[in-house]
PDB file of C-alpha atoms and ligand atoms in Angstrom:
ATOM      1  CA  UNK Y   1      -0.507  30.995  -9.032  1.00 68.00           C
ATOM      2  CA  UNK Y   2      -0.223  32.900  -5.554  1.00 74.00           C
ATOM      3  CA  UNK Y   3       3.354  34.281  -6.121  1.00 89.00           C
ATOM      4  CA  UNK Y   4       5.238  37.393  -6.390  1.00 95.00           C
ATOM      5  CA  UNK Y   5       6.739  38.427 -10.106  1.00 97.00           C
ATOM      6  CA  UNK Y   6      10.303  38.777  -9.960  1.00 98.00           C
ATOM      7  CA  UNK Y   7      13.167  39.818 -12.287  1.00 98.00           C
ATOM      8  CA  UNK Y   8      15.700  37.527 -14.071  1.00 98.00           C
ATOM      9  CA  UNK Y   9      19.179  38.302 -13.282  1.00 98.00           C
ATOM     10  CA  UNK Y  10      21.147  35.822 -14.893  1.00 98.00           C
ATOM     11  CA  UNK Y  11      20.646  32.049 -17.288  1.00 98.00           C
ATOM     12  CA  UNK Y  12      24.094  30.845 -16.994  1.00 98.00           C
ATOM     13  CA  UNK Y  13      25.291  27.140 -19.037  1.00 98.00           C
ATOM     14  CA  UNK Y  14      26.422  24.997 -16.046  1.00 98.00           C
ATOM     15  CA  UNK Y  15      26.826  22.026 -18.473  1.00 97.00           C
ATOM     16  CA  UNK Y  16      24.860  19.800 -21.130  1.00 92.00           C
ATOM     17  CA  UNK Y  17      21.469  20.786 -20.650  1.00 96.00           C
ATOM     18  CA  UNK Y  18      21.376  22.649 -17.427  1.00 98.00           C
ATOM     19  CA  UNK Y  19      21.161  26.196 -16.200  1.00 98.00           C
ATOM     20  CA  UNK Y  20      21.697  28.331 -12.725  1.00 98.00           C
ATOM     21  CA  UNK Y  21      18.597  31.014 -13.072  1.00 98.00           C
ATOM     22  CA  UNK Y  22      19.722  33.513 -10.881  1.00 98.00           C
ATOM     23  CA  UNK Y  23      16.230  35.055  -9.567  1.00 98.00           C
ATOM     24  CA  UNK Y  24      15.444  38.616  -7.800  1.00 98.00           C
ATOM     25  CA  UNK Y  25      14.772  37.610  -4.179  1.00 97.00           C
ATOM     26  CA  UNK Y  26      11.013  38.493  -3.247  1.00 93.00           C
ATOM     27  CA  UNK Y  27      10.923  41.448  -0.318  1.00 90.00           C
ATOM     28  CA  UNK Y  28      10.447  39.035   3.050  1.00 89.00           C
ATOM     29  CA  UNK Y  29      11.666  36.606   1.501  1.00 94.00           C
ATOM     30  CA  UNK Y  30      13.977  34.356   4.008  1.00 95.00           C
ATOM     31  CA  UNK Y  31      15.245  30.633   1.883  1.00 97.00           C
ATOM     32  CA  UNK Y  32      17.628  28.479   3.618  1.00 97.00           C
ATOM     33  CA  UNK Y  33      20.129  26.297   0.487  1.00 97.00           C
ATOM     34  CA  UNK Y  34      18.132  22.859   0.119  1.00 98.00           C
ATOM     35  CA  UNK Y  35      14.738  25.010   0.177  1.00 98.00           C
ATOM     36  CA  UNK Y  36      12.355  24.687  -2.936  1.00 98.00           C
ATOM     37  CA  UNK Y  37      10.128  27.579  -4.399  1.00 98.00           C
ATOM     38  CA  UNK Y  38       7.564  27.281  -6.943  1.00 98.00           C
ATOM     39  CA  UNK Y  39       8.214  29.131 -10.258  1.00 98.00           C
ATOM     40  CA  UNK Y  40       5.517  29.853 -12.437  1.00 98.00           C
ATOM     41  CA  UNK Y  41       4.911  31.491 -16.047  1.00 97.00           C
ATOM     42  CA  UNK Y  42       2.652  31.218 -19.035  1.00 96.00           C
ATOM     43  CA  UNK Y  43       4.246  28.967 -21.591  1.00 97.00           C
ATOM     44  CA  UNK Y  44       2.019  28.981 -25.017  1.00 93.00           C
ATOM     45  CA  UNK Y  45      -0.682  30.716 -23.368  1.00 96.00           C
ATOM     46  CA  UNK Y  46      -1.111  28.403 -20.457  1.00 96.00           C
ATOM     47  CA  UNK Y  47      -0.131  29.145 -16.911  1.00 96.00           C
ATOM     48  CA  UNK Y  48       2.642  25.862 -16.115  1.00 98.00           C
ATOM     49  CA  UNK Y  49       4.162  25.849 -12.914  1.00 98.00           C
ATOM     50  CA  UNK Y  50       7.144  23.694 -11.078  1.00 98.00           C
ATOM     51  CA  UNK Y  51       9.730  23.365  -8.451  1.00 98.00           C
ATOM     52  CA  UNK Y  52      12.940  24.326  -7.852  1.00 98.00           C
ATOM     53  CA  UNK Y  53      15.238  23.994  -5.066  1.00 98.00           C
ATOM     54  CA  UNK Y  54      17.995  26.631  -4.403  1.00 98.00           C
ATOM     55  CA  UNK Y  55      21.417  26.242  -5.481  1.00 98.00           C
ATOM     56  CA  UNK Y  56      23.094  29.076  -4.585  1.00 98.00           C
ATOM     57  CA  UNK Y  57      24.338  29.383  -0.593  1.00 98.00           C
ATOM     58  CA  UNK Y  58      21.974  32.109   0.545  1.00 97.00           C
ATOM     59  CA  UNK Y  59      19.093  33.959  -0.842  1.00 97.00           C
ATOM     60  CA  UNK Y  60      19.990  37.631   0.197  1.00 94.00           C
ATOM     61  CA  UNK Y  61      18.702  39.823  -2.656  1.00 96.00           C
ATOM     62  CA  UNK Y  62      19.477  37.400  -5.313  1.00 98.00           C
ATOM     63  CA  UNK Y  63      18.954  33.183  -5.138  1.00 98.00           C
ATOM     64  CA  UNK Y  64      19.683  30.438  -7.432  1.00 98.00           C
ATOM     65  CA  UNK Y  65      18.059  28.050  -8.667  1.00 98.00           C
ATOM     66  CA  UNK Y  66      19.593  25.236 -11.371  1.00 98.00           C
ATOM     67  CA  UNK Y  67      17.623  23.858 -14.115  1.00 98.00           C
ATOM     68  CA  UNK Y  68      17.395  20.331 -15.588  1.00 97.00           C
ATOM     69  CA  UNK Y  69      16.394  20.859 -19.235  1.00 97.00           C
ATOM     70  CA  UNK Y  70      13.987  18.120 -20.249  1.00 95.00           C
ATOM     71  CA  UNK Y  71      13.376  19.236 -24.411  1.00 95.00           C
ATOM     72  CA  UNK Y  72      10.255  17.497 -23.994  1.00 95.00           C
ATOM     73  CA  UNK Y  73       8.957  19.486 -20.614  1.00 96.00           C
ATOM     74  CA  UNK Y  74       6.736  22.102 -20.749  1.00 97.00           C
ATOM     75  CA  UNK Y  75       8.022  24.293 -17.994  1.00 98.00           C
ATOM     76  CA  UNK Y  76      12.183  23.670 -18.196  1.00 98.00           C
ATOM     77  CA  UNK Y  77      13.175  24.754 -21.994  1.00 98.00           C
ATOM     78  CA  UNK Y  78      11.200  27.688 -21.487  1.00 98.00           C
ATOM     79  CA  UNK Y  79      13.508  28.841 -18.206  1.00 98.00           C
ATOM     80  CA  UNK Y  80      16.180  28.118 -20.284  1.00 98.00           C
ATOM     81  CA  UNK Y  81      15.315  30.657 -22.939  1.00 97.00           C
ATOM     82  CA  UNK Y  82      15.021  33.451 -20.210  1.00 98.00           C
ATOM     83  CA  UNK Y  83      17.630  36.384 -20.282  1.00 97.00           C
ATOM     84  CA  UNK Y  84      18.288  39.166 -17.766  1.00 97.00           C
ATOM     85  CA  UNK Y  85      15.444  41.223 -17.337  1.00 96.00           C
ATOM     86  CA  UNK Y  86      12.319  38.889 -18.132  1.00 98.00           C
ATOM     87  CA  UNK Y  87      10.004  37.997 -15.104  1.00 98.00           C
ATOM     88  CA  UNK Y  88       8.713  34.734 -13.430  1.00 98.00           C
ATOM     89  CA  UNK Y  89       6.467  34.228 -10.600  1.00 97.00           C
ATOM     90  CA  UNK Y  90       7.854  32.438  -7.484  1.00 97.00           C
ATOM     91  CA  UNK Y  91       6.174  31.643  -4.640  1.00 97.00           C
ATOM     92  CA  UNK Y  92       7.489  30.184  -1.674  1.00 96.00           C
ATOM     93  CA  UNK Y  93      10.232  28.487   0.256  1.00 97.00           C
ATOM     94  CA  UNK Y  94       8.504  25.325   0.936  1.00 98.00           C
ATOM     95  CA  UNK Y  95      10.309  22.284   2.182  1.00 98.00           C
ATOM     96  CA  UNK Y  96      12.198  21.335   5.604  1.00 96.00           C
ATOM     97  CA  UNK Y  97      15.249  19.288   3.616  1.00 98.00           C
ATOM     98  CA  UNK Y  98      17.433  22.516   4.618  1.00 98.00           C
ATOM     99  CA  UNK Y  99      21.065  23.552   6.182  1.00 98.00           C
ATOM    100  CA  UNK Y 100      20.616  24.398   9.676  1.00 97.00           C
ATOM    101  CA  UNK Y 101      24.258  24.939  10.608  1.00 97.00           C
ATOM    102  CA  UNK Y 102      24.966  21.817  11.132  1.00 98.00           C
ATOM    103  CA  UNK Y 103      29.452  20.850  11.974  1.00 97.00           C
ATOM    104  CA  UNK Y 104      28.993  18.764   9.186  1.00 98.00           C
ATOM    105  CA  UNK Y 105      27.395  17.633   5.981  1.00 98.00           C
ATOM    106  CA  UNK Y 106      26.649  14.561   3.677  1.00 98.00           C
ATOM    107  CA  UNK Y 107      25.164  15.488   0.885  1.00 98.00           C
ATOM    108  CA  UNK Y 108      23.691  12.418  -1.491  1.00 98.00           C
ATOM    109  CA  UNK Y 109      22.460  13.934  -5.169  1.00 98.00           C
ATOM    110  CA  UNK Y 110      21.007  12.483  -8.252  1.00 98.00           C
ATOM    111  CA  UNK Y 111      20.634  14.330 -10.836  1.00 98.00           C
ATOM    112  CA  UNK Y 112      19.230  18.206 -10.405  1.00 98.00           C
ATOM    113  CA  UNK Y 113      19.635  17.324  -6.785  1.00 98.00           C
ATOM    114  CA  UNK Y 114      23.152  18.581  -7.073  1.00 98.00           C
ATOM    115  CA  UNK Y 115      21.710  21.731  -7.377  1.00 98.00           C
ATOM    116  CA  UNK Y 116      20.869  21.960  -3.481  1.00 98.00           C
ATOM    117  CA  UNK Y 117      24.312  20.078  -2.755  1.00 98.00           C
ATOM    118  CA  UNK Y 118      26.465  22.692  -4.077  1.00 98.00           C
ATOM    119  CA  UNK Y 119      24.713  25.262  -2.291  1.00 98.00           C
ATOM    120  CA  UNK Y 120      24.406  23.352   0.883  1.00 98.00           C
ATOM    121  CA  UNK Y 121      28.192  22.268   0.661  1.00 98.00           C
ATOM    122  CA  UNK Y 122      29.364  26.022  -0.007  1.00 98.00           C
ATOM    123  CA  UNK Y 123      27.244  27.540   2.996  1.00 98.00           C
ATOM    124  CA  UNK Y 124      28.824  24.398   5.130  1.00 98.00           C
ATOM    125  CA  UNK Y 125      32.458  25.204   4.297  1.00 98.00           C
ATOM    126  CA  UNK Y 126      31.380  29.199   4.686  1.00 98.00           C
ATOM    127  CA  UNK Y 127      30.620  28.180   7.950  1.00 98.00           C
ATOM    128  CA  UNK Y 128      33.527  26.539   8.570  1.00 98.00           C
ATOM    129  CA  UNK Y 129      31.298  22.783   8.812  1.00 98.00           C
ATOM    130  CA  UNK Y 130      32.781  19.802   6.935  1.00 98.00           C
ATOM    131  CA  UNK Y 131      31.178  18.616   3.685  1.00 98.00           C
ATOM    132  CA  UNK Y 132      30.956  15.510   1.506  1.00 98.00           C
ATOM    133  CA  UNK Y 133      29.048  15.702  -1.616  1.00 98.00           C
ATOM    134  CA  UNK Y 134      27.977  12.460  -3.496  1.00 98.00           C
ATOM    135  CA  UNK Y 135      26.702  13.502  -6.874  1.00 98.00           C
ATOM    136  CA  UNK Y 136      25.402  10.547  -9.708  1.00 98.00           C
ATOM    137  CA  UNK Y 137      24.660  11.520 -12.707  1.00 98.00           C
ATOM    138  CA  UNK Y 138      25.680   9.820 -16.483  1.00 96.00           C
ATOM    139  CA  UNK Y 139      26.485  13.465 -17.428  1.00 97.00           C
ATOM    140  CA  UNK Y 140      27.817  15.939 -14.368  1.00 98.00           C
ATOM    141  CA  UNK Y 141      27.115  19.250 -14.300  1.00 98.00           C
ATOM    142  CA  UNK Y 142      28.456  22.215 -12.241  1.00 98.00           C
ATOM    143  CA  UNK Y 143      31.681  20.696 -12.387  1.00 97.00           C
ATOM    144  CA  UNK Y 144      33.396  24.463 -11.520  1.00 98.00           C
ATOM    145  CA  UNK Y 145      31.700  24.554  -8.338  1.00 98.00           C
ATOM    146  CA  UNK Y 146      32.371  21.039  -7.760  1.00 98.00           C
ATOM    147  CA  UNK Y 147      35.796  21.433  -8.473  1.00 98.00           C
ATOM    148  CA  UNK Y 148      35.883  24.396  -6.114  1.00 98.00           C
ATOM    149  CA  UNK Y 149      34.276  22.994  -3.069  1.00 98.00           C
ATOM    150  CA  UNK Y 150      36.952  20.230  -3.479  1.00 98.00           C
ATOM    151  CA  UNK Y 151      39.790  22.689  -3.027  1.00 98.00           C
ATOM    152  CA  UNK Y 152      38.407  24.229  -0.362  1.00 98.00           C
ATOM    153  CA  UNK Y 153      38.327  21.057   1.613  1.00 98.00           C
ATOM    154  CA  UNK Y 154      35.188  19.142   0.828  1.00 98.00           C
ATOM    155  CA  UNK Y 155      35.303  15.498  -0.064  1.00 98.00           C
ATOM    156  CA  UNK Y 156      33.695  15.254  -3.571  1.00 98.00           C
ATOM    157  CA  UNK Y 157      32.815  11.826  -5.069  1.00 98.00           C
ATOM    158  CA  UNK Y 158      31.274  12.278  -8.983  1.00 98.00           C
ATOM    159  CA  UNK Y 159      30.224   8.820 -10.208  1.00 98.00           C
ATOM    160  CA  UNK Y 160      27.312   6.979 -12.419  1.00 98.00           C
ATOM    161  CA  UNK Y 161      26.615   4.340 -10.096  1.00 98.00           C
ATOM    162  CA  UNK Y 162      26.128   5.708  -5.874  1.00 98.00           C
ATOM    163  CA  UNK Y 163      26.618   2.091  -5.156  1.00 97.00           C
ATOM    164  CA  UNK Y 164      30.097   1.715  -6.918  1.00 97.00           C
ATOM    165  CA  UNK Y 165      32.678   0.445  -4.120  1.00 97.00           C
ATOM    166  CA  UNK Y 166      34.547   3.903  -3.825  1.00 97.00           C
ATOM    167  CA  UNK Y 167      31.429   5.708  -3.058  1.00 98.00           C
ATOM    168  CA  UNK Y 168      30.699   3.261  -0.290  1.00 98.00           C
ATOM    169  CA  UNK Y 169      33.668   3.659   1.101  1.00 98.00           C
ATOM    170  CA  UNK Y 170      33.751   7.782   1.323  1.00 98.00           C
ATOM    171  CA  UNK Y 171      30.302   7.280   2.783  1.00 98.00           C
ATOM    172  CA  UNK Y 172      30.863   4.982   5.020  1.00 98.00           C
ATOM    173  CA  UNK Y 173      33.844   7.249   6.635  1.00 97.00           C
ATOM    174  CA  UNK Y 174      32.253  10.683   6.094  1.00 97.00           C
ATOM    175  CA  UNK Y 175      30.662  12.398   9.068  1.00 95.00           C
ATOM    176  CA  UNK Y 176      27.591  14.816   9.763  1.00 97.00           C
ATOM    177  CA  UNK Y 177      24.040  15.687   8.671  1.00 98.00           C
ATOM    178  CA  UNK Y 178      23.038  13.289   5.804  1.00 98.00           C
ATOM    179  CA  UNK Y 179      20.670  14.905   3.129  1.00 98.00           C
ATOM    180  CA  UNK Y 180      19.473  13.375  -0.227  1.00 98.00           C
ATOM    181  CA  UNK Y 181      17.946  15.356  -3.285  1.00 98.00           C
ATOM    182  CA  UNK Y 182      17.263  13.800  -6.242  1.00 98.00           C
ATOM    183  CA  UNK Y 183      14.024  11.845  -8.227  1.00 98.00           C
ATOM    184  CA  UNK Y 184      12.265   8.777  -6.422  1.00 98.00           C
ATOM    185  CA  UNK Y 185      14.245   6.099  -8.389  1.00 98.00           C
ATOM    186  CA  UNK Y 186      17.614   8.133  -6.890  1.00 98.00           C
ATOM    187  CA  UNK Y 187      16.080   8.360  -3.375  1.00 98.00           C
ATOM    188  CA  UNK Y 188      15.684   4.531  -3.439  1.00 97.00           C
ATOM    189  CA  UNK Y 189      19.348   3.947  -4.746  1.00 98.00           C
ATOM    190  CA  UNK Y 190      20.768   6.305  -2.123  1.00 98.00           C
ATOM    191  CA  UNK Y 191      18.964   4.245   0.329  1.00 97.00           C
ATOM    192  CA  UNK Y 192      20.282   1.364  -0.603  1.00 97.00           C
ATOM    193  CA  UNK Y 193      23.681   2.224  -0.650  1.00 98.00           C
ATOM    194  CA  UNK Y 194      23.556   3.871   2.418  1.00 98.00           C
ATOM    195  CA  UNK Y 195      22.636   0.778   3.752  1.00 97.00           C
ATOM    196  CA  UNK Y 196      24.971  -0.903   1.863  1.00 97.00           C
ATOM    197  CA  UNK Y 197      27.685   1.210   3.537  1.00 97.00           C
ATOM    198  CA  UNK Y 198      26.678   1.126   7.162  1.00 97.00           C
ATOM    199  CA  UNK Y 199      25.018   4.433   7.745  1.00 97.00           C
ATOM    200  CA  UNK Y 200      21.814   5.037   9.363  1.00 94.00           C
ATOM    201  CA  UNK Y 201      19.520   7.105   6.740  1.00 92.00           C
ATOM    202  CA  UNK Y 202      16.812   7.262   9.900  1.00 91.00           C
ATOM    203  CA  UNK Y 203      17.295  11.165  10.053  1.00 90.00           C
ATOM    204  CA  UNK Y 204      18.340  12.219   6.432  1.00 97.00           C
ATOM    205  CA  UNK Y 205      16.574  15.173   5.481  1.00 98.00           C
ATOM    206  CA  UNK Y 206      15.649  14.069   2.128  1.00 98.00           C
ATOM    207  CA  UNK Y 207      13.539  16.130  -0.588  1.00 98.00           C
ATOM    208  CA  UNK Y 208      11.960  13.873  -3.861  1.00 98.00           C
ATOM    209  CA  UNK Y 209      11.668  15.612  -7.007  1.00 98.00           C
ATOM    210  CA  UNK Y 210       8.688  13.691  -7.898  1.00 97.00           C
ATOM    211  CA  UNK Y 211       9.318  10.727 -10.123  1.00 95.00           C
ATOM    212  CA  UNK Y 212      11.896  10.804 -12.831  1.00 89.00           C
ATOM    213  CA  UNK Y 213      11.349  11.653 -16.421  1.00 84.00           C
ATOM    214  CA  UNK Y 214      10.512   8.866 -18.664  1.00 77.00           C
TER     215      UNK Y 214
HETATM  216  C1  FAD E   1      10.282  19.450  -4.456  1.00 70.49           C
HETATM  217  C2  FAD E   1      10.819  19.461  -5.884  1.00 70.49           C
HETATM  218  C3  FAD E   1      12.029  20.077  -6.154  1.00 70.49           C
HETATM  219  C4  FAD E   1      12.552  20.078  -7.467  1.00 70.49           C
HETATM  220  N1  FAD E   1      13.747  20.688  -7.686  1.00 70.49           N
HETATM  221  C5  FAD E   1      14.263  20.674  -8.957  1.00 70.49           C
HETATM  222  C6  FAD E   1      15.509  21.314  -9.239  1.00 70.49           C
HETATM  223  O1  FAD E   1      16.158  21.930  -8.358  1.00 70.49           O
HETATM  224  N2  FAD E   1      15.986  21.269 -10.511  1.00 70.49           N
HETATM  225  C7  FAD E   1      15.296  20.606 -11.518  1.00 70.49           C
HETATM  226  O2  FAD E   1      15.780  20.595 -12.660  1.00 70.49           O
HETATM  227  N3  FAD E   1      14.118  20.004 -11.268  1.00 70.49           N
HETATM  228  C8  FAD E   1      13.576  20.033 -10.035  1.00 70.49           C
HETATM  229  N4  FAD E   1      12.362  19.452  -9.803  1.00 70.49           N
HETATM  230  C9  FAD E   1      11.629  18.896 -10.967  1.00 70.49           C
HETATM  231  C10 FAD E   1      10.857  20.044 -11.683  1.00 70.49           C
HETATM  232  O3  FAD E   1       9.858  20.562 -10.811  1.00 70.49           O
HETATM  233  C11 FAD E   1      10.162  19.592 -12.981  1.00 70.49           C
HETATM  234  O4  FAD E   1       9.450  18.412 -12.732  1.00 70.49           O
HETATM  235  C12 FAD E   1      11.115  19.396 -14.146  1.00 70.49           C
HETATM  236  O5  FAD E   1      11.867  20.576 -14.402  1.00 70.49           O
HETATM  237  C13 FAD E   1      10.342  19.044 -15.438  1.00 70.49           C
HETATM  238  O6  FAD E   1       9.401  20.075 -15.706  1.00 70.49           O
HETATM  239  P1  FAD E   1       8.977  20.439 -17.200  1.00 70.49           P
HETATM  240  O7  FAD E   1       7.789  21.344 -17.113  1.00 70.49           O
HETATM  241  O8  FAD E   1      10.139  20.885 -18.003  1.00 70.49           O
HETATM  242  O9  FAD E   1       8.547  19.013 -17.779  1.00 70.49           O
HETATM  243  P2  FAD E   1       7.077  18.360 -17.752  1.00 70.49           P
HETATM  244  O10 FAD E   1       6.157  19.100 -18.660  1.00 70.49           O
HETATM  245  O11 FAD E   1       6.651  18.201 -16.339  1.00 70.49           O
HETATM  246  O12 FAD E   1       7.375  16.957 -18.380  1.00 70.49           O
HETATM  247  C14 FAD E   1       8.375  16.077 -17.838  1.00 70.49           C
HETATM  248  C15 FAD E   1       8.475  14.851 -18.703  1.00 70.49           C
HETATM  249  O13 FAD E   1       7.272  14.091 -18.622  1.00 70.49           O
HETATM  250  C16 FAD E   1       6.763  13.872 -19.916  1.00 70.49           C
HETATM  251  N5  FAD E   1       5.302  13.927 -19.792  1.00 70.49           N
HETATM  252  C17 FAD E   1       4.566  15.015 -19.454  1.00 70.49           C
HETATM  253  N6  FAD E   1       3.259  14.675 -19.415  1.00 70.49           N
HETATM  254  C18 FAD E   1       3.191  13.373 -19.744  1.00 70.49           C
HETATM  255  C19 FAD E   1       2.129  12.448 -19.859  1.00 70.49           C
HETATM  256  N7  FAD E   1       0.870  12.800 -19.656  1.00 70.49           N
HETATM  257  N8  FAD E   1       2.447  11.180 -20.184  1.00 70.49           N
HETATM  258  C20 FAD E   1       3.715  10.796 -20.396  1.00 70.49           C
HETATM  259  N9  FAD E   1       4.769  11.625 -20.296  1.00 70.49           N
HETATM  260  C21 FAD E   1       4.497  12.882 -19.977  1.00 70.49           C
HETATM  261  C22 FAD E   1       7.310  14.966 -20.790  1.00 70.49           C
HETATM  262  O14 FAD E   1       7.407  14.576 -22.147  1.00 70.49           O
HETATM  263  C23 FAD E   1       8.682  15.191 -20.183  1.00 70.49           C
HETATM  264  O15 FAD E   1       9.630  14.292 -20.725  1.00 70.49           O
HETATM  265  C24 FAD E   1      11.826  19.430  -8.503  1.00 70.49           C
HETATM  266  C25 FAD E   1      10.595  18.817  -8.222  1.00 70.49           C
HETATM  267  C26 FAD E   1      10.093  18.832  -6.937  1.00 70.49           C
HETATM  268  C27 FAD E   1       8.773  18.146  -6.670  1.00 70.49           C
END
């Protein structure tokens, strides 16, 4: 792949079956949070390559990227299994799903999209912007940083179902740029619920993660 090989800084747990890779940041290289790169290495003698969005809240020296392990992937245990010092290759950012600075955020996540909503929701409050994350998942992860962007201020809603009543209700009353991160089937159910809540989706900056896992 085109890309430039960069160091592993850190593989940190951030719950069942997830990582943050902490990555060198390339020389040039300028990644707003909600950005994806594409992270390459040669798994079993074959070069595999994927995408990752950035989790962390800026990419100055060092970025972040969180990992959905899928045991049966080819790309994701292997990332995983990295320590501090091994190399990948990363090209990129790609993607215009990014914070611009907006006063305000709604971020809707499914899944590894609440990889980009943590990092999107920590560079809002660090720029004094309001934030609302909406995270689904069966089994939550980064539930520290979570936890922390609630005390700072954000509105946090954690649920298995975006359409449940209560999440209707914090969307319907939360205010600023909408984005949505997650796999196709999420993408359609944050959709709907947006819908179902009143809000105009017409210019969420949304980012698919291809379709979701069998
Ligand atoms: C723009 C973008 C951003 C993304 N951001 C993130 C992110 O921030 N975090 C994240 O975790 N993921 C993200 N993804 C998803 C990520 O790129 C990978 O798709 C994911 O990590 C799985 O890769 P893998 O190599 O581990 O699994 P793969 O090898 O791709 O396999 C995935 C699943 O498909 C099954 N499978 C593979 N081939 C076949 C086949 N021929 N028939 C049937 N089943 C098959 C495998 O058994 C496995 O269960 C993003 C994707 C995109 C497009």
């Amino acid at each position: 792949m085109d890309g430039t090989e960069v160091a592993v800084r850190a593989v940190e747990s951030v719950g069942p079956d997830a990582v943050a890779l902490v990555l060198e940041a390339p020389a040039t290289f300028e990644a707003r949070p909600g950005q994806f790169v594409q992270v390459g290495a040669t798994v079993g003698g074959e070069q595999v390559t994927r995408h990752y969005t950035l989790s962390s809240p800026d990419a100055e020296e060092t970025f972040e990227v969180t990992v959905e392990v899928d045991p049966e992937g080819s790309l994701s245990p292997y990332l995983a299994d990295l320590e501090s010092g091994d190399t990948v290759a990363v090209a990129g950012p790609f993607g215009d799903a990014y914070y611009e600075g907006e006063d305000g955020v709604v971020v809707l996540a499914g899944g590894p999209g609440v990889g980009p909503a943590v990092g999107i929701g920590e560079r809002a409050l660090d720029e004094n912007a309001s934030a609302t994350v909406v995270y689904e998942d069966d089994a939550p992860i980064h539930e520290e940083r979570l936890t922390a962007l609630a005390d700072a201020g954000a509105t946090v809603a954690i649920t298995d179902d975006v359409s449940d009543e209560n999440v209707l209700e914090v969307l319907a009353d939360a205010q600023g740029q909408l984005f949505v991160y997650g796999f196709a089937d999420f993408l359609d159910r944050a959709t709907a619920a947006l819908d179902a809540a009143g809000v105009d989706a017409g210019d969420a900056k949304t980012e698919s993660f291809g379709p979701a896992p069998e």
